[in-house]
Amino acid sequence: MHIHVAHPHGEAKFWLQPSLALANHTGLSKQELAYAERVVARHLEEIIDAWHEHFGG
């Protein structure tokens, strides 16, 4: 299970399970990546619930 995070400077892909991890990225600075990861971590349970609602399972 993964999500994509879009930003004007680039994008990132994060694996959500078994634990939150950066899969890859393009164009984002270390600071932008760190911020994106903090936001995803803060909302991880909500994101996983929405993923299941959207994709099923």
Coordinates of N, CA and C in Angstrom, one line a residue:
M1 N 0.9 -1.2 0.0 CA 0.0 0.0 0.0 C 0.9 1.2 0.0
H2 N 0.6 2.2 -0.9 CA 1.4 3.4 -1.0 C 0.6 4.6 -1.4
I3 N 1.2 5.7 -1.2 CA 0.5 7.0 -1.7 C 1.6 7.8 -2.4
H4 N 1.1 8.7 -3.3 CA 1.9 9.7 -3.9 C 1.6 11.1 -3.3
V5 N 2.7 11.8 -3.1 CA 2.6 13.2 -2.6 C 3.1 14.1 -3.7
A6 N 2.2 15.0 -4.1 CA 2.6 16.0 -5.2 C 2.9 17.3 -4.6
H7 N 3.9 18.0 -5.2 CA 4.3 19.3 -4.7 C 4.8 20.1 -6.0
P8 N 4.7 21.4 -6.0 CA 5.1 22.1 -7.2 C 6.5 21.9 -7.6
H9 N 7.4 21.5 -6.7 CA 8.8 21.2 -7.0 C 9.1 19.7 -7.4
G10 N 8.1 18.9 -7.1 CA 8.3 17.4 -7.5 C 7.3 16.6 -6.8
E11 N 7.7 15.3 -6.6 CA 6.7 14.4 -6.0 C 7.5 13.3 -5.2
A12 N 6.7 12.6 -4.4 CA 7.3 11.5 -3.6 C 6.3 10.4 -3.5
K13 N 6.8 9.2 -3.3 CA 6.0 8.0 -3.1 C 6.4 7.4 -1.8
F14 N 5.4 7.2 -0.9 CA 5.6 6.6 0.4 C 4.9 5.3 0.5
W15 N 5.6 4.3 1.0 CA 4.9 3.0 1.4 C 4.3 3.3 2.8
L16 N 3.1 2.8 3.0 CA 2.3 3.0 4.2 C 2.5 1.8 5.2
Q17 N 2.6 0.7 4.6 CA 2.7 -0.6 5.4 C 3.8 -1.4 4.9
P18 N 4.5 -2.2 5.7 CA 4.2 -2.5 7.1 C 4.6 -1.3 8.0
S19 N 5.4 -0.4 7.5 CA 5.7 0.9 8.2 C 5.9 2.0 7.2
L20 N 5.7 3.2 7.6 CA 5.9 4.4 6.7 C 7.3 4.4 6.3
A21 N 7.5 4.5 4.9 CA 8.9 4.6 4.4 C 8.8 5.3 3.0
L22 N 9.8 6.1 2.8 CA 10.0 6.8 1.5 C 10.4 5.7 0.4
A23 N 9.6 5.6 -0.6 CA 9.9 4.7 -1.7 C 10.8 5.3 -2.7
N24 N 10.5 6.5 -3.2 CA 11.3 7.3 -4.1 C 10.8 8.7 -4.2
H25 N 11.5 9.6 -4.9 CA 11.1 11.0 -5.0 C 11.9 11.6 -6.1
T26 N 11.3 12.7 -6.6 CA 12.0 13.5 -7.7 C 11.7 15.0 -7.4
G27 N 12.8 15.8 -7.4 CA 12.7 17.2 -7.3 C 12.5 17.9 -6.0
L28 N 12.3 17.1 -4.9 CA 12.1 17.6 -3.6 C 13.3 17.7 -2.8
S29 N 13.4 18.8 -2.0 CA 14.6 19.0 -1.1 C 14.5 18.1 0.1
K30 N 15.5 18.0 0.8 CA 15.5 17.2 2.1 C 14.4 17.8 3.0
Q31 N 14.3 19.1 3.1 CA 13.4 19.7 4.0 C 11.9 19.4 3.5
E32 N 11.7 19.5 2.2 CA 10.3 19.2 1.7 C 10.0 17.8 1.9
L33 N 10.9 16.8 1.7 CA 10.7 15.4 2.0 C 10.4 15.2 3.5
A34 N 11.1 15.8 4.4 CA 10.9 15.7 5.8 C 9.5 16.2 6.2
Y35 N 9.1 17.3 5.6 CA 7.8 17.9 5.9 C 6.7 16.9 5.4
A36 N 6.9 16.4 4.2 CA 5.9 15.5 3.6 C 5.7 14.3 4.5
E37 N 6.8 13.7 4.9 CA 6.8 12.5 5.8 C 6.1 12.8 7.1
R38 N 6.4 14.0 7.7 CA 5.7 14.3 9.0 C 4.2 14.5 8.8
V39 N 3.8 15.1 7.7 CA 2.3 15.2 7.4 C 1.7 13.8 7.2
V40 N 2.3 13.0 6.5 CA 1.8 11.6 6.2 C 1.8 10.9 7.6
A41 N 2.8 10.9 8.3 CA 2.9 10.2 9.6 C 1.8 10.7 10.6
R42 N 1.5 12.0 10.6 CA 0.5 12.6 11.5 C -0.9 12.1 11.1
H43 N -1.1 11.8 9.8 CA -2.4 11.4 9.3 C -2.5 10.0 8.8
L44 N -1.5 9.2 9.2 CA -1.3 7.9 8.7 C -2.6 7.0 8.8
E45 N -3.2 7.0 10.0 CA -4.4 6.1 10.2 C -5.5 6.6 9.3
E46 N -5.7 7.9 9.2 CA -6.8 8.4 8.4 C -6.5 8.1 6.9
I47 N -5.3 8.2 6.5 CA -4.9 7.9 5.1 C -5.2 6.4 4.8
I48 N -4.8 5.6 5.7 CA -5.0 4.1 5.5 C -6.4 3.8 5.4
D49 N -7.2 4.4 6.3 CA -8.7 4.2 6.3 C -9.3 4.6 4.9
A50 N -8.9 5.8 4.5 CA -9.4 6.3 3.2 C -8.9 5.4 2.0
W51 N -7.7 4.9 2.1 CA -7.2 4.0 1.0 C -8.1 2.8 1.0
H52 N -8.4 2.2 2.1 CA -9.3 1.0 2.1 C -10.7 1.3 1.6
E53 N -11.2 2.5 2.0 CA -12.5 2.9 1.5 C -12.5 3.0 0.0
H54 N -11.5 3.6 -0.5 CA -11.4 3.9 -2.0 C -11.1 2.6 -2.8
F55 N -10.2 1.8 -2.3 CA -9.8 0.7 -3.1 C -10.4 -0.6 -2.7
G56 N -11.0 -0.6 -1.5 CA -11.6 -1.9 -0.9 C -10.6 -2.7 -0.2
G57 N -11.1 -3.6 0.6 CA -10.2 -4.5 1.4 C -9.9 -3.9 2.7

